[in-house]
Amino acid sequence: MNAANSQLLGCFAPLHACIDNCIHTFAGIQLRLACNELMKKQGHEEGTGLCKITPAFNLPSRYVLHTVGPIITTVVSAREKIQLASCYKNCLETAAENQLESLAFCCISTGVFRFPAELAAQIAVETVEKWLTENPDSSVKKVVFNVFGDKDLEIYQGLLL
């Protein structure tokens, strides 16, 4: 799963260490071309909280799910909390629609988009647990929270253990 920008074309900062740049770099130029084609057909930027799926090309997975998280400018609003939850829910829905069995989530919006890590993790865990409970017959059987650093690991361990 890729925490994307609204253009879905990968990070525009060369050598930036964000997940978007890493995914586009290691997937290869084919991913950027596929995303460009999606965006041309769509005719507008991707909305916050939605999800698109593409092949993963050179990555060790079949697909990449792309979602745009909310950008925090001051304090987190109720709307931005809903948008973040929508990122997780719509990725799970897309995974299920495509008969995927497993999904790895990064910490959506907690980097340069400035969503507070602890609140984002709470929303992520609550949304995923609720969706899995409400969709027991879904193809999705395994969800991984892939964290960026030790602090994120501590947060998720506290929520999941």
JSON list of C-alpha atoms in Angstrom, two decimals:
[
{"chain": "A", "resi": 1, "resn": "MET", "atom": "CA", "xyz": [0.00, 0.00, 0.00]},
{"chain": "A", "resi": 2, "resn": "ASN", "atom": "CA", "xyz": [1.34, 3.38, -1.01]},
{"chain": "A", "resi": 3, "resn": "ALA", "atom": "CA", "xyz": [0.70, 6.64, 0.82]},
{"chain": "A", "resi": 4, "resn": "ALA", "atom": "CA", "xyz": [0.52, 8.66, -2.36]},
{"chain": "A", "resi": 5, "resn": "ASN", "atom": "CA", "xyz": [0.24, 12.28, -3.36]},
{"chain": "A", "resi": 6, "resn": "SER", "atom": "CA", "xyz": [-2.85, 13.44, -5.23]},
{"chain": "A", "resi": 7, "resn": "GLN", "atom": "CA", "xyz": [-1.15, 13.09, -8.62]},
{"chain": "A", "resi": 8, "resn": "LEU", "atom": "CA", "xyz": [-0.34, 9.38, -7.91]},
{"chain": "A", "resi": 9, "resn": "LEU", "atom": "CA", "xyz": [2.90, 9.88, -9.83]},
{"chain": "A", "resi": 10, "resn": "GLY", "atom": "CA", "xyz": [5.35, 9.29, -7.00]},
{"chain": "A", "resi": 11, "resn": "CYS", "atom": "CA", "xyz": [7.24, 11.75, -4.87]},
{"chain": "A", "resi": 12, "resn": "PHE", "atom": "CA", "xyz": [8.53, 14.78, -6.70]},
{"chain": "A", "resi": 13, "resn": "ALA", "atom": "CA", "xyz": [11.51, 15.28, -4.35]},
{"chain": "A", "resi": 14, "resn": "PRO", "atom": "CA", "xyz": [14.50, 13.36, -5.75]},
{"chain": "A", "resi": 15, "resn": "LEU", "atom": "CA", "xyz": [16.02, 10.87, -3.30]},
{"chain": "A", "resi": 16, "resn": "HIS", "atom": "CA", "xyz": [13.36, 11.67, -0.67]},
{"chain": "A", "resi": 17, "resn": "ALA", "atom": "CA", "xyz": [13.04, 8.78, 1.80]},
{"chain": "A", "resi": 18, "resn": "CYS", "atom": "CA", "xyz": [9.22, 8.67, 1.81]},
{"chain": "A", "resi": 19, "resn": "ILE", "atom": "CA", "xyz": [7.31, 5.47, 1.09]},
{"chain": "A", "resi": 20, "resn": "ASP", "atom": "CA", "xyz": [5.87, 6.96, -2.12]},
{"chain": "A", "resi": 21, "resn": "ASN", "atom": "CA", "xyz": [9.35, 7.53, -3.54]},
{"chain": "A", "resi": 22, "resn": "CYS", "atom": "CA", "xyz": [10.58, 4.11, -2.42]},
{"chain": "A", "resi": 23, "resn": "ILE", "atom": "CA", "xyz": [7.64, 2.28, -3.98]},
{"chain": "A", "resi": 24, "resn": "HIS", "atom": "CA", "xyz": [7.90, 4.13, -7.29]},
{"chain": "A", "resi": 25, "resn": "THR", "atom": "CA", "xyz": [11.69, 3.72, -7.38]},
{"chain": "A", "resi": 26, "resn": "PHE", "atom": "CA", "xyz": [11.73, -0.01, -6.72]},
{"chain": "A", "resi": 27, "resn": "ALA", "atom": "CA", "xyz": [8.63, -0.84, -8.77]},
{"chain": "A", "resi": 28, "resn": "GLY", "atom": "CA", "xyz": [10.29, 0.73, -11.80]},
{"chain": "A", "resi": 29, "resn": "ILE", "atom": "CA", "xyz": [9.20, 3.29, -14.34]},
{"chain": "A", "resi": 30, "resn": "GLN", "atom": "CA", "xyz": [6.30, 1.02, -15.34]},
{"chain": "A", "resi": 31, "resn": "LEU", "atom": "CA", "xyz": [4.48, 2.00, -12.15]},
{"chain": "A", "resi": 32, "resn": "ARG", "atom": "CA", "xyz": [4.77, 5.71, -12.88]},
{"chain": "A", "resi": 33, "resn": "LEU", "atom": "CA", "xyz": [3.53, 5.08, -16.42]},
{"chain": "A", "resi": 34, "resn": "ALA", "atom": "CA", "xyz": [0.56, 3.03, -15.16]},
{"chain": "A", "resi": 35, "resn": "CYS", "atom": "CA", "xyz": [-0.32, 5.73, -12.63]},
{"chain": "A", "resi": 36, "resn": "ASN", "atom": "CA", "xyz": [-0.01, 8.41, -15.30]},
{"chain": "A", "resi": 37, "resn": "GLU", "atom": "CA", "xyz": [-2.43, 6.47, -17.50]},
{"chain": "A", "resi": 38, "resn": "LEU", "atom": "CA", "xyz": [-4.90, 6.12, -14.60]},
{"chain": "A", "resi": 39, "resn": "MET", "atom": "CA", "xyz": [-4.73, 9.83, -13.89]},
{"chain": "A", "resi": 40, "resn": "LYS", "atom": "CA", "xyz": [-5.14, 10.83, -17.55]},
{"chain": "A", "resi": 41, "resn": "LYS", "atom": "CA", "xyz": [-8.28, 8.69, -17.79]},
{"chain": "A", "resi": 42, "resn": "GLN", "atom": "CA", "xyz": [-9.58, 10.11, -14.51]},
{"chain": "A", "resi": 43, "resn": "GLY", "atom": "CA", "xyz": [-8.94, 13.69, -15.63]},
{"chain": "A", "resi": 44, "resn": "HIS", "atom": "CA", "xyz": [-8.38, 15.12, -12.14]},
{"chain": "A", "resi": 45, "resn": "GLU", "atom": "CA", "xyz": [-6.29, 14.61, -9.04]},
{"chain": "A", "resi": 46, "resn": "GLU", "atom": "CA", "xyz": [-7.09, 11.73, -6.71]},
{"chain": "A", "resi": 47, "resn": "GLY", "atom": "CA", "xyz": [-9.30, 12.64, -3.79]},
{"chain": "A", "resi": 48, "resn": "THR", "atom": "CA", "xyz": [-8.26, 12.16, -0.19]},
{"chain": "A", "resi": 49, "resn": "GLY", "atom": "CA", "xyz": [-9.28, 8.81, 1.28]},
{"chain": "A", "resi": 50, "resn": "LEU", "atom": "CA", "xyz": [-9.89, 7.02, -2.02]},
{"chain": "A", "resi": 51, "resn": "CYS", "atom": "CA", "xyz": [-7.95, 4.04, -3.39]},
{"chain": "A", "resi": 52, "resn": "LYS", "atom": "CA", "xyz": [-6.56, 3.00, -6.77]},
{"chain": "A", "resi": 53, "resn": "ILE", "atom": "CA", "xyz": [-4.88, -0.31, -7.63]},
{"chain": "A", "resi": 54, "resn": "THR", "atom": "CA", "xyz": [-2.04, -0.96, -10.07]},
{"chain": "A", "resi": 55, "resn": "PRO", "atom": "CA", "xyz": [0.27, -3.85, -10.81]},
{"chain": "A", "resi": 56, "resn": "ALA", "atom": "CA", "xyz": [3.38, -3.85, -8.60]},
{"chain": "A", "resi": 57, "resn": "PHE", "atom": "CA", "xyz": [5.78, -4.48, -11.49]},
{"chain": "A", "resi": 58, "resn": "ASN", "atom": "CA", "xyz": [9.26, -5.03, -9.96]},
{"chain": "A", "resi": 59, "resn": "LEU", "atom": "CA", "xyz": [8.09, -5.17, -6.32]},
{"chain": "A", "resi": 60, "resn": "PRO", "atom": "CA", "xyz": [7.71, -8.51, -4.51]},
{"chain": "A", "resi": 61, "resn": "SER", "atom": "CA", "xyz": [3.91, -8.24, -4.53]},
{"chain": "A", "resi": 62, "resn": "ARG", "atom": "CA", "xyz": [1.23, -8.47, -7.19]},
{"chain": "A", "resi": 63, "resn": "TYR", "atom": "CA", "xyz": [-0.34, -5.06, -6.69]},
{"chain": "A", "resi": 64, "resn": "VAL", "atom": "CA", "xyz": [0.13, -1.63, -5.19]},
{"chain": "A", "resi": 65, "resn": "LEU", "atom": "CA", "xyz": [-2.84, 0.11, -3.61]},
{"chain": "A", "resi": 66, "resn": "HIS", "atom": "CA", "xyz": [-2.50, 3.90, -3.72]},
{"chain": "A", "resi": 67, "resn": "THR", "atom": "CA", "xyz": [-4.30, 6.17, -1.27]},
{"chain": "A", "resi": 68, "resn": "VAL", "atom": "CA", "xyz": [-4.00, 9.88, -0.54]},
{"chain": "A", "resi": 69, "resn": "GLY", "atom": "CA", "xyz": [-4.09, 10.74, 3.14]},
{"chain": "A", "resi": 70, "resn": "PRO", "atom": "CA", "xyz": [-5.13, 14.06, 4.64]},
{"chain": "A", "resi": 71, "resn": "ILE", "atom": "CA", "xyz": [-2.58, 16.86, 4.94]},
{"chain": "A", "resi": 72, "resn": "ILE", "atom": "CA", "xyz": [-2.59, 18.51, 8.35]},
{"chain": "A", "resi": 73, "resn": "THR", "atom": "CA", "xyz": [-1.94, 22.25, 8.39]},
{"chain": "A", "resi": 74, "resn": "THR", "atom": "CA", "xyz": [-2.86, 23.11, 11.98]},
{"chain": "A", "resi": 75, "resn": "VAL", "atom": "CA", "xyz": [-4.84, 20.82, 14.30]},
{"chain": "A", "resi": 76, "resn": "VAL", "atom": "CA", "xyz": [-6.52, 17.59, 13.20]},
{"chain": "A", "resi": 77, "resn": "SER", "atom": "CA", "xyz": [-10.19, 18.14, 12.39]},
{"chain": "A", "resi": 78, "resn": "ALA", "atom": "CA", "xyz": [-13.01, 15.62, 12.58]},
{"chain": "A", "resi": 79, "resn": "ARG", "atom": "CA", "xyz": [-13.09, 15.64, 8.76]},
{"chain": "A", "resi": 80, "resn": "GLU", "atom": "CA", "xyz": [-9.40, 14.71, 8.54]},
{"chain": "A", "resi": 81, "resn": "LYS", "atom": "CA", "xyz": [-9.93, 11.83, 10.98]},
{"chain": "A", "resi": 82, "resn": "ILE", "atom": "CA", "xyz": [-12.74, 10.53, 8.75]},
{"chain": "A", "resi": 83, "resn": "GLN", "atom": "CA", "xyz": [-10.57, 10.96, 5.66]},
{"chain": "A", "resi": 84, "resn": "LEU", "atom": "CA", "xyz": [-7.74, 8.95, 7.24]},
{"chain": "A", "resi": 85, "resn": "ALA", "atom": "CA", "xyz": [-10.14, 6.18, 8.24]},
{"chain": "A", "resi": 86, "resn": "SER", "atom": "CA", "xyz": [-11.44, 6.20, 4.66]},
{"chain": "A", "resi": 87, "resn": "CYS", "atom": "CA", "xyz": [-7.91, 5.54, 3.38]},
{"chain": "A", "resi": 88, "resn": "TYR", "atom": "CA", "xyz": [-7.78, 2.30, 5.36]},
{"chain": "A", "resi": 89, "resn": "LYS", "atom": "CA", "xyz": [-11.38, 1.29, 4.66]},
{"chain": "A", "resi": 90, "resn": "ASN", "atom": "CA", "xyz": [-11.14, 1.92, 0.91]},
{"chain": "A", "resi": 91, "resn": "CYS", "atom": "CA", "xyz": [-7.84, 0.04, 0.64]},
{"chain": "A", "resi": 92, "resn": "LEU", "atom": "CA", "xyz": [-9.43, -2.93, 2.42]},
{"chain": "A", "resi": 93, "resn": "GLU", "atom": "CA", "xyz": [-12.46, -2.73, 0.11]},
{"chain": "A", "resi": 94, "resn": "THR", "atom": "CA", "xyz": [-10.21, -2.60, -2.96]},
{"chain": "A", "resi": 95, "resn": "ALA", "atom": "CA", "xyz": [-8.16, -5.52, -1.69]},
{"chain": "A", "resi": 96, "resn": "ALA", "atom": "CA", "xyz": [-11.31, -7.57, -1.13]},
{"chain": "A", "resi": 97, "resn": "GLU", "atom": "CA", "xyz": [-12.74, -6.64, -4.55]},
{"chain": "A", "resi": 98, "resn": "ASN", "atom": "CA", "xyz": [-9.52, -7.96, -6.10]},
{"chain": "A", "resi": 99, "resn": "GLN", "atom": "CA", "xyz": [-9.50, -11.14, -3.99]},
{"chain": "A", "resi": 100, "resn": "LEU", "atom": "CA", "xyz": [-6.28, -10.20, -2.19]},
{"chain": "A", "resi": 101, "resn": "GLU", "atom": "CA", "xyz": [-5.49, -12.18, 0.93]},
{"chain": "A", "resi": 102, "resn": "SER", "atom": "CA", "xyz": [-2.94, -9.90, 2.56]},
{"chain": "A", "resi": 103, "resn": "LEU", "atom": "CA", "xyz": [-2.25, -6.20, 2.74]},
{"chain": "A", "resi": 104, "resn": "ALA", "atom": "CA", "xyz": [0.61, -4.18, 4.24]},
{"chain": "A", "resi": 105, "resn": "PHE", "atom": "CA", "xyz": [-0.21, -0.66, 5.42]},
{"chain": "A", "resi": 106, "resn": "CYS", "atom": "CA", "xyz": [2.36, 2.04, 6.00]},
{"chain": "A", "resi": 107, "resn": "CYS", "atom": "CA", "xyz": [1.74, 4.88, 8.47]},
{"chain": "A", "resi": 108, "resn": "ILE", "atom": "CA", "xyz": [-0.49, 6.97, 6.18]},
{"chain": "A", "resi": 109, "resn": "SER", "atom": "CA", "xyz": [-0.09, 10.76, 6.43]},
{"chain": "A", "resi": 110, "resn": "THR", "atom": "CA", "xyz": [2.33, 10.70, 9.38]},
{"chain": "A", "resi": 111, "resn": "GLY", "atom": "CA", "xyz": [5.37, 11.89, 7.45]},
{"chain": "A", "resi": 112, "resn": "VAL", "atom": "CA", "xyz": [5.38, 15.12, 5.45]},
{"chain": "A", "resi": 113, "resn": "PHE", "atom": "CA", "xyz": [1.55, 15.21, 5.66]},
{"chain": "A", "resi": 114, "resn": "ARG", "atom": "CA", "xyz": [1.98, 15.81, 9.45]},
{"chain": "A", "resi": 115, "resn": "PHE", "atom": "CA", "xyz": [-0.83, 13.66, 10.90]},
{"chain": "A", "resi": 116, "resn": "PRO", "atom": "CA", "xyz": [0.11, 12.95, 14.55]},
{"chain": "A", "resi": 117, "resn": "ALA", "atom": "CA", "xyz": [1.50, 9.40, 14.69]},
{"chain": "A", "resi": 118, "resn": "GLU", "atom": "CA", "xyz": [-0.37, 8.21, 17.80]},
{"chain": "A", "resi": 119, "resn": "LEU", "atom": "CA", "xyz": [-3.76, 9.43, 16.61]},
{"chain": "A", "resi": 120, "resn": "ALA", "atom": "CA", "xyz": [-3.12, 8.04, 13.12]},
{"chain": "A", "resi": 121, "resn": "ALA", "atom": "CA", "xyz": [-2.23, 4.63, 14.55]},
{"chain": "A", "resi": 122, "resn": "GLN", "atom": "CA", "xyz": [-5.39, 4.58, 16.69]},
{"chain": "A", "resi": 123, "resn": "ILE", "atom": "CA", "xyz": [-7.50, 5.36, 13.64]},
{"chain": "A", "resi": 124, "resn": "ALA", "atom": "CA", "xyz": [-5.66, 2.75, 11.56]},
{"chain": "A", "resi": 125, "resn": "VAL", "atom": "CA", "xyz": [-6.04, -0.06, 14.08]},
{"chain": "A", "resi": 126, "resn": "GLU", "atom": "CA", "xyz": [-9.67, 0.74, 14.93]},
{"chain": "A", "resi": 127, "resn": "THR", "atom": "CA", "xyz": [-10.66, 1.03, 11.26]},
{"chain": "A", "resi": 128, "resn": "VAL", "atom": "CA", "xyz": [-8.93, -2.20, 10.22]},
{"chain": "A", "resi": 129, "resn": "GLU", "atom": "CA", "xyz": [-10.25, -4.19, 13.20]},
{"chain": "A", "resi": 130, "resn": "LYS", "atom": "CA", "xyz": [-13.79, -2.93, 12.59]},
{"chain": "A", "resi": 131, "resn": "TRP", "atom": "CA", "xyz": [-13.63, -3.69, 8.86]},
{"chain": "A", "resi": 132, "resn": "LEU", "atom": "CA", "xyz": [-12.28, -7.21, 9.43]},
{"chain": "A", "resi": 133, "resn": "THR", "atom": "CA", "xyz": [-15.00, -7.89, 12.02]},
{"chain": "A", "resi": 134, "resn": "GLU", "atom": "CA", "xyz": [-17.72, -6.61, 9.69]},
{"chain": "A", "resi": 135, "resn": "ASN", "atom": "CA", "xyz": [-16.36, -8.56, 6.71]},
{"chain": "A", "resi": 136, "resn": "PRO", "atom": "CA", "xyz": [-15.50, -12.03, 8.03]},
{"chain": "A", "resi": 137, "resn": "ASP", "atom": "CA", "xyz": [-16.02, -13.68, 4.63]},
{"chain": "A", "resi": 138, "resn": "SER", "atom": "CA", "xyz": [-13.65, -11.31, 2.85]},
{"chain": "A", "resi": 139, "resn": "SER", "atom": "CA", "xyz": [-10.61, -12.67, 1.02]},
{"chain": "A", "resi": 140, "resn": "VAL", "atom": "CA", "xyz": [-8.46, -10.38, 3.21]},
{"chain": "A", "resi": 141, "resn": "LYS", "atom": "CA", "xyz": [-7.05, -12.57, 5.99]},
{"chain": "A", "resi": 142, "resn": "LYS", "atom": "CA", "xyz": [-3.79, -10.84, 6.94]},
{"chain": "A", "resi": 143, "resn": "VAL", "atom": "CA", "xyz": [-3.10, -7.15, 7.56]},
{"chain": "A", "resi": 144, "resn": "VAL", "atom": "CA", "xyz": [0.39, -5.90, 8.38]},
{"chain": "A", "resi": 145, "resn": "PHE", "atom": "CA", "xyz": [1.16, -2.48, 9.81]},
{"chain": "A", "resi": 146, "resn": "ASN", "atom": "CA", "xyz": [4.58, -1.66, 8.38]},
{"chain": "A", "resi": 147, "resn": "VAL", "atom": "CA", "xyz": [6.12, 1.08, 10.52]},
{"chain": "A", "resi": 148, "resn": "PHE", "atom": "CA", "xyz": [8.85, 3.58, 9.68]},
{"chain": "A", "resi": 149, "resn": "GLY", "atom": "CA", "xyz": [10.80, 3.78, 12.93]},
{"chain": "A", "resi": 150, "resn": "ASP", "atom": "CA", "xyz": [11.11, 2.64, 16.52]},
{"chain": "A", "resi": 151, "resn": "LYS", "atom": "CA", "xyz": [8.61, 5.21, 17.82]},
{"chain": "A", "resi": 152, "resn": "ASP", "atom": "CA", "xyz": [5.96, 3.97, 15.38]},
{"chain": "A", "resi": 153, "resn": "LEU", "atom": "CA", "xyz": [6.74, 0.39, 16.40]},
{"chain": "A", "resi": 154, "resn": "GLU", "atom": "CA", "xyz": [6.16, 1.29, 20.07]},
{"chain": "A", "resi": 155, "resn": "ILE", "atom": "CA", "xyz": [2.85, 2.96, 19.23]},
{"chain": "A", "resi": 156, "resn": "TYR", "atom": "CA", "xyz": [1.52, 0.00, 17.27]},
{"chain": "A", "resi": 157, "resn": "GLN", "atom": "CA", "xyz": [2.77, -2.54, 19.79]},
{"chain": "A", "resi": 158, "resn": "GLY", "atom": "CA", "xyz": [0.94, -0.63, 22.51]},
{"chain": "A", "resi": 159, "resn": "LEU", "atom": "CA", "xyz": [-2.28, -0.70, 20.48]},
{"chain": "A", "resi": 160, "resn": "LEU", "atom": "CA", "xyz": [-2.05, -4.31, 19.31]},
{"chain": "A", "resi": 161, "resn": "LEU", "atom": "CA", "xyz": [-0.63, -6.19, 22.29]}
]
